[in-house]
Amino acid sequence: MKTVVIKMAKVKTLFVCQECGYESQKWLGKCPACGEWNTLVEEVQEPVKKRSVFGVKASPVHLNEVEITKEERFSSGTKELDRVLGGGIVRGSLVLVGGDPGIGKSTLLLQICESIGINNRILYVSGEESVNQIKLRADRLCISTPNLMLLSETNFEAIHSSILDVKPQLVIVDSVQTIFKPELTSAPGSISQVREVTVNLMKVAKENNIAVFLVGHVTKEGTLAGPRVLEHMVDCVLYFEGERHQSYRILRAVKNRFGSTNEIGVFEMQDRGLVEVDNPSLVLLSGRPKNVPGSCVVCIMEGTRPVLAEVQALVTPTSFGIPRRMSTGIDSNRIMMLMAVLEKRVGLHLQNQDAYINVVGGIRIDEPAADLGVITSIASSFRNISIPPQTILMGEVGLTGEVRAISHLGKRVNEANKLGFSRCIVPMGNMKNIKQSGDMKIIGVSSVQEALDVAVENSD
Ligand code: TYD
Ligand code: MG
């Protein structure tokens, strides 16, 4: 009998931190780079072919000789998504769509197929759902385009060959955490798999000029696939955000090689899928209580679009030694700073008061232009005096209690005017650049004290 000896090639393994990607030759309990415990996992390293740096030529070109080829785009049929992408989907680009599980990523991507399918072939690859499940969802969303091909597969090689067979213009891969390359021994969803799959998809996208949407679930720490290993590899990163129990969803670009990253798209999840919201301010202000202390309207810029939002504050005497400060939708450090300003510059005694601040509608405010509105809602709740409902406040607040000028005031005032506000309290520094117009009364203030006095002027 002949015995067959199979010679195994020596496989080199490395220990890779699943949090930050740190690599080590031996196992360690604590990652020296990020300090996390038990995050090092053994992974097979592919042998790197030795190459000589000599004889490899590259040829730099003069800036003036470079011919500009404008990127080719096609519309997704959804205005909000097109705007976030900077004017449509770019052929040959890889877009990562991140978000919490269940937020609506698969729904959004399936929904855009109907309109894209009019002129393009689409391959929808799902590693999470069977073809039947996708069909059921498609029926619910009234998707019936004949140009949509479905594939339920998790092996990257099989997906790759299907892409080459079908020759689609758009590929949707849902989700990166379920797809694996068989040559890696680590489990699907581990850093090495996710990284490898993304790099290869990027190659497929560029080589064949196919646009690829790649879904990535966000871990409970709020990052994509553990560390942010994917973000630098892809062309665009979109995050789909929102409270699961509220129906509004915000699509935000955090990276875009082909456009601005400030744009947001607003959607509402209904029983027949996601519906675009044309005027987010109207939605965010609907149901606002009038003449109630502690409520104030602010205006923030989301990219090129001004959005009005309601900030609510509840200030109540504390029953414990240390007062609580809780905030949703706004940085709690900013709240503490604004409360300190109220304490020192306006003389409100807030040390023995709990304060709860909430931005209504699940949106996040991180623009200092909202400071004046936030500080007014806190003062309004503390003094139990309501702000007249047709009043809106804009301005950044400094540590000496001064109100500082903000950008895009004209746009913000226009938006407020459109939504029926009649009194706008703005920084004095902005007054020289703004014209009083029609029924909108614009009042310039230079300090928080002055703003609070003006704000409650007409109220009882
Ligand atoms: P889904 O797109 O599956 O989320 P993700 O892919 O981000 O994990 O969205 C699932 C949620 O959306 C689910 O909780 C049900 C809800 N939904 C609707 O409210 N209406 C609909 O028409 C659809 C298809 C889903
Ligand atoms: Mg999904």
Coordinates of N, CA, C and O in Angstrom, one line a residue, residues 103-203:
I103 N -32.3 49.1 11.9 CA -32.6 50.5 11.7 C -33.2 50.8 10.4 O -33.9 51.8 10.2
G104 N -33.0 49.9 9.4 CA -33.6 50.1 8.1 C -32.6 50.1 6.9 O -33.0 50.5 5.8
K105 N -31.4 49.6 7.1 CA -30.4 49.6 6.0 C -30.9 48.7 4.9 O -30.8 49.1 3.7
S106 N -31.3 47.5 5.2 CA -31.7 46.6 4.1 C -32.9 47.1 3.4 O -33.0 47.1 2.2
T107 N -33.8 47.7 4.1 CA -35.0 48.3 3.6 C -34.7 49.4 2.6 O -35.2 49.5 1.5
L108 N -33.8 50.3 3.0 CA -33.4 51.4 2.2 C -32.8 50.9 0.9 O -33.1 51.4 -0.2
L109 N -31.9 50.0 1.0 CA -31.1 49.5 -0.2 C -32.0 48.7 -1.2 O -31.9 48.8 -2.4
L110 N -33.0 48.0 -0.6 CA -33.9 47.3 -1.5 C -34.8 48.2 -2.2 O -35.2 48.1 -3.4
Q111 N -35.2 49.3 -1.5 CA -36.2 50.2 -2.0 C -35.7 51.0 -3.2 O -36.4 51.3 -4.1
I112 N -34.4 51.3 -3.2 CA -33.8 52.1 -4.3 C -33.7 51.3 -5.5 O -33.5 51.9 -6.6
C113 N -33.8 50.0 -5.4 CA -33.6 49.1 -6.6 C -34.7 49.4 -7.7 O -34.4 49.3 -8.9
E114 N -35.9 49.7 -7.2 CA -37.0 49.9 -8.2 C -36.7 50.9 -9.2 O -36.8 50.7 -10.4
S115 N -36.2 52.1 -8.8 CA -35.9 53.1 -9.7 C -34.6 53.0 -10.4 O -34.5 53.2 -11.6
I116 N -33.6 52.4 -9.7 CA -32.3 52.2 -10.4 C -32.5 51.1 -11.5 O -31.8 51.1 -12.5
G117 N -33.4 50.1 -11.2 CA -33.6 49.0 -12.1 C -34.2 49.4 -13.4 O -34.2 48.6 -14.4
I118 N -34.6 50.6 -13.6 CA -35.2 51.0 -14.9 C -34.1 51.0 -15.9 O -34.3 50.5 -17.1
N119 N -32.9 51.4 -15.6 CA -31.8 51.5 -16.6 C -30.6 50.6 -16.3 O -29.6 50.6 -17.0
N120 N -30.6 50.0 -15.1 CA -29.4 49.3 -14.7 C -29.7 47.9 -14.2 O -30.8 47.6 -13.7
R121 N -28.7 47.0 -14.3 CA -28.9 45.7 -13.7 C -28.3 45.7 -12.3 O -27.3 46.3 -12.1
I122 N -29.0 45.0 -11.4 CA -28.6 45.1 -10.0 C -28.5 43.7 -9.4 O -29.3 42.8 -9.7
L123 N -27.4 43.4 -8.7 CA -27.3 42.2 -8.0 C -27.3 42.4 -6.5 O -26.5 43.2 -6.0
Y124 N -28.3 41.8 -5.8 CA -28.5 42.0 -4.4 C -28.1 40.7 -3.7 O -28.7 39.7 -3.8
V125 N -26.9 40.8 -3.0 CA -26.4 39.7 -2.3 C -26.7 39.8 -0.8 O -26.4 40.8 -0.2
S126 N -27.3 38.8 -0.3 CA -27.6 38.8 1.1 C -27.0 37.6 1.8 O -27.2 36.5 1.4
G127 N -26.3 37.9 2.9 CA -25.8 36.8 3.7 C -26.6 36.6 4.9 O -26.3 35.7 5.7
E128 N -27.7 37.4 5.0 CA -28.5 37.3 6.2 C -29.8 36.7 6.0 O -30.4 36.1 6.9
E129 N -30.4 36.9 4.8 CA -31.7 36.5 4.5 C -31.7 35.6 3.3 O -30.9 35.7 2.4
S130 N -32.7 34.7 3.3 CA -32.9 33.8 2.1 C -33.6 34.6 1.0 O -34.1 35.7 1.2
V131 N -33.5 34.0 -0.2 CA -34.1 34.7 -1.4 C -35.6 34.9 -1.1 O -36.2 35.9 -1.5
N132 N -36.2 33.9 -0.5 CA -37.6 34.0 -0.2 C -38.0 35.2 0.7 O -38.9 35.9 0.5
Q133 N -37.1 35.4 1.7 CA -37.3 36.5 2.7 C -37.2 37.8 2.0 O -38.0 38.7 2.2
I134 N -36.2 37.9 1.1 CA -36.0 39.1 0.3 C -37.2 39.4 -0.6 O -37.7 40.5 -0.7
K135 N -37.7 38.3 -1.2 CA -38.9 38.5 -2.1 C -40.1 39.0 -1.3 O -40.8 39.9 -1.7
L136 N -40.3 38.4 -0.1 CA -41.4 38.9 0.8 C -41.3 40.4 1.1 O -42.3 41.1 1.0
R137 N -40.1 40.8 1.4 CA -39.9 42.2 1.7 C -40.1 43.1 0.5 O -40.7 44.1 0.5
A138 N -39.6 42.6 -0.7 CA -39.7 43.3 -1.9 C -41.2 43.5 -2.3 O -41.6 44.6 -2.7
D139 N -42.0 42.5 -2.0 CA -43.4 42.6 -2.3 C -44.1 43.6 -1.4 O -44.9 44.4 -1.9
R140 N -43.6 43.6 -0.2 CA -44.2 44.6 0.8 C -43.8 46.0 0.3 O -44.6 47.0 0.5
L141 N -42.6 46.2 -0.2 CA -42.2 47.5 -0.7 C -42.6 47.8 -2.1 O -42.2 48.8 -2.7
C142 N -43.4 46.9 -2.7 CA -43.8 47.1 -4.1 C -42.7 47.2 -5.1 O -42.6 48.0 -5.9
I143 N -41.7 46.3 -4.9 CA -40.5 46.3 -5.9 C -40.8 45.2 -6.9 O -41.0 44.0 -6.5
S144 N -40.8 45.5 -8.1 CA -41.1 44.5 -9.1 C -40.2 44.6 -10.3 O -40.5 44.0 -11.4
T145 N -39.1 45.3 -10.2 CA -38.2 45.5 -11.4 C -37.6 44.2 -11.9 O -37.2 43.4 -11.1
P146 N -37.7 43.9 -13.2 CA -37.1 42.6 -13.7 C -35.6 42.7 -13.7 O -35.0 41.6 -13.9
N147 N -35.0 43.8 -13.5 CA -33.5 43.9 -13.5 C -32.8 43.6 -12.2 O -31.6 43.9 -12.1
L148 N -33.6 43.1 -11.2 CA -33.0 42.9 -9.9 C -32.7 41.4 -9.8 O -33.7 40.6 -9.9
M149 N -31.5 41.0 -9.6 CA -31.1 39.6 -9.3 C -30.8 39.4 -7.9 O -30.1 40.2 -7.3
L150 N -31.3 38.3 -7.3 CA -31.1 38.1 -5.9 C -30.1 36.9 -5.7 O -30.1 35.9 -6.5
L151 N -29.3 37.0 -4.7 CA -28.3 35.9 -4.4 C -28.2 35.8 -2.9 O -27.9 36.8 -2.2
S152 N -28.5 34.6 -2.3 CA -28.3 34.4 -0.9 C -27.0 33.6 -0.7 O -27.0 32.4 -1.0
E153 N -25.9 34.2 -0.3 CA -24.6 33.6 -0.4 C -23.7 34.3 0.6 O -23.8 35.5 0.9
T154 N -22.8 33.5 1.2 CA -21.8 34.1 2.2 C -20.4 33.9 1.7 O -19.5 34.6 2.3
N155 N -20.1 33.1 0.8 CA -18.7 32.8 0.3 C -18.3 33.9 -0.7 O -19.0 34.0 -1.7
F156 N -17.3 34.6 -0.4 CA -16.9 35.7 -1.3 C -16.5 35.2 -2.7 O -16.9 35.9 -3.7
E157 N -15.9 34.0 -2.8 CA -15.5 33.6 -4.1 C -16.7 33.4 -5.0 O -16.8 33.7 -6.2
A158 N -17.8 32.8 -4.4 CA -19.0 32.5 -5.1 C -19.7 33.8 -5.5 O -20.2 34.0 -6.7
I159 N -19.6 34.8 -4.6 CA -20.2 36.1 -4.9 C -19.5 36.8 -6.1 O -20.0 37.3 -7.0
H160 N -18.1 36.7 -6.0 CA -17.3 37.3 -7.0 C -17.6 36.7 -8.4 O -17.8 37.4 -9.4
S161 N -17.8 35.4 -8.5 CA -18.0 34.8 -9.8 C -19.4 35.2 -10.3 O -19.7 35.4 -11.5
S162 N -20.4 35.3 -9.4 CA -21.8 35.8 -9.8 C -21.7 37.2 -10.3 O -22.4 37.5 -11.3
I163 N -20.9 38.0 -9.7 CA -20.8 39.4 -10.2 C -20.2 39.4 -11.6 O -20.8 40.1 -12.5
L164 N -19.2 38.6 -11.8 CA -18.7 38.5 -13.2 C -19.7 37.9 -14.2 O -19.7 38.4 -15.4
D165 N -20.5 37.0 -13.7 CA -21.5 36.4 -14.6 C -22.6 37.4 -15.0 O -23.0 37.6 -16.1
V166 N -23.2 38.0 -13.9 CA -24.4 38.9 -14.1 C -24.0 40.2 -14.7 O -24.8 40.8 -15.4
K167 N -22.8 40.7 -14.5 CA -22.3 42.0 -15.0 C -23.3 43.1 -14.6 O -23.8 43.8 -15.5
P168 N -23.5 43.3 -13.3 CA -24.5 44.3 -12.9 C -23.8 45.7 -12.9 O -22.6 45.8 -13.0
Q169 N -24.6 46.8 -12.9 CA -24.1 48.1 -12.7 C -24.0 48.5 -11.2 O -23.4 49.4 -10.8
L170 N -24.9 47.8 -10.4 CA -24.9 48.0 -9.0 C -24.9 46.7 -8.2 O -25.7 45.8 -8.6
V171 N -24.1 46.6 -7.2 CA -24.1 45.4 -6.4 C -24.4 45.9 -5.0 O -23.8 46.8 -4.5
I172 N -25.3 45.2 -4.3 CA -25.6 45.5 -2.9 C -25.1 44.2 -2.1 O -25.6 43.1 -2.4
V173 N -24.3 44.4 -1.1 CA -23.8 43.3 -0.3 C -24.3 43.5 1.2 O -23.9 44.5 1.8
D174 N -25.1 42.6 1.7 CA -25.8 42.8 3.0 C -25.5 41.6 3.8 O -26.1 40.5 3.5
S175 N -24.7 41.5 4.8 CA -23.8 42.6 5.3 C -22.4 42.1 5.3 O -22.2 40.9 5.2
V176 N -21.5 43.0 5.4 CA -20.0 42.6 5.4 C -19.7 41.6 6.5 O -18.8 40.8 6.3
Q177 N -20.4 41.7 7.6 CA -20.1 40.8 8.7 C -20.4 39.3 8.4 O -20.0 38.5 9.2
T178 N -21.3 39.1 7.4 CA -21.6 37.7 7.1 C -20.8 37.0 6.0 O -20.9 35.8 5.8
I179 N -20.1 37.8 5.3 CA -19.4 37.3 4.1 C -18.0 36.9 4.5 O -17.3 37.5 5.4
F180 N -17.5 35.7 4.0 CA -16.1 35.3 4.4 C -15.3 34.8 3.2 O -15.9 34.5 2.1
K181 N -14.0 34.9 3.3 CA -13.1 34.4 2.3 C -12.6 33.1 2.8 O -12.1 33.0 3.9
P182 N -12.8 32.0 2.1 CA -12.5 30.6 2.6 C -11.0 30.4 3.0 O -10.7 29.6 3.8
E183 N -10.1 31.2 2.4 CA -8.7 30.9 2.7 C -8.4 31.4 4.1 O -7.4 31.0 4.7
L184 N -9.2 32.3 4.7 CA -8.9 32.7 6.1 C -9.6 31.8 7.0 O -10.8 31.5 6.8
T185 N -9.0 31.4 8.1 CA -9.6 30.5 9.0 C -10.5 31.2 10.1 O -11.3 30.6 10.7
S186 N -10.3 32.5 10.2 CA -11.1 33.2 11.2 C -12.5 33.3 10.8 O -12.9 33.2 9.6
A187 N -13.4 33.5 11.8 CA -14.8 33.5 11.6 C -15.3 34.7 10.8 O -14.6 35.8 10.9
P188 N -16.4 34.6 10.1 CA -17.0 35.8 9.4 C -17.2 36.8 10.5 O -17.6 36.5 11.6
G189 N -17.0 38.1 10.1 CA -17.2 39.2 11.1 C -16.0 39.6 11.8 O -16.0 40.6 12.5
S190 N -14.9 38.7 11.8 CA -13.7 39.1 12.5 C -13.0 40.1 11.7 O -13.3 40.3 10.5
I191 N -12.1 40.8 12.3 CA -11.4 42.0 11.6 C -10.8 41.5 10.3 O -11.0 42.2 9.3
S192 N -10.1 40.4 10.4 CA -9.4 40.0 9.2 C -10.3 39.7 8.0 O -10.1 40.0 6.9
Q193 N -11.4 39.0 8.3 CA -12.4 38.7 7.3 C -13.0 39.9 6.7 O -13.1 40.1 5.5
V194 N -13.5 40.8 7.6 CA -14.2 42.0 7.2 C -13.2 42.9 6.3 O -13.6 43.4 5.3
R195 N -12.0 43.0 6.7 CA -11.0 43.8 6.0 C -10.7 43.2 4.7 O -10.7 43.9 3.6
E196 N -10.5 41.9 4.6 CA -10.2 41.2 3.4 C -11.4 41.3 2.4 O -11.2 41.6 1.2
V197 N -12.6 41.1 2.9 CA -13.8 41.1 2.0 C -13.9 42.5 1.4 O -14.2 42.7 0.2
T198 N -13.7 43.5 2.3 CA -13.9 44.9 1.8 C -12.8 45.3 0.7 O -13.1 45.9 -0.3
V199 N -11.6 44.9 1.0 CA -10.5 45.2 0.0 C -10.8 44.5 -1.3 O -10.7 45.2 -2.4
N200 N -11.3 43.3 -1.3 CA -11.6 42.6 -2.5 C -12.8 43.2 -3.2 O -12.8 43.3 -4.5
L201 N -13.8 43.6 -2.5 CA -15.0 44.2 -3.1 C -14.6 45.5 -3.8 O -15.1 45.9 -4.8
M202 N -13.7 46.2 -3.1 CA -13.2 47.5 -3.7 C -12.5 47.3 -5.0 O -12.7 48.0 -6.0
K203 N -11.7 46.2 -5.1 CA -11.0 45.8 -6.3 C -12.0 45.5 -7.4 O -11.9 46.0 -8.5

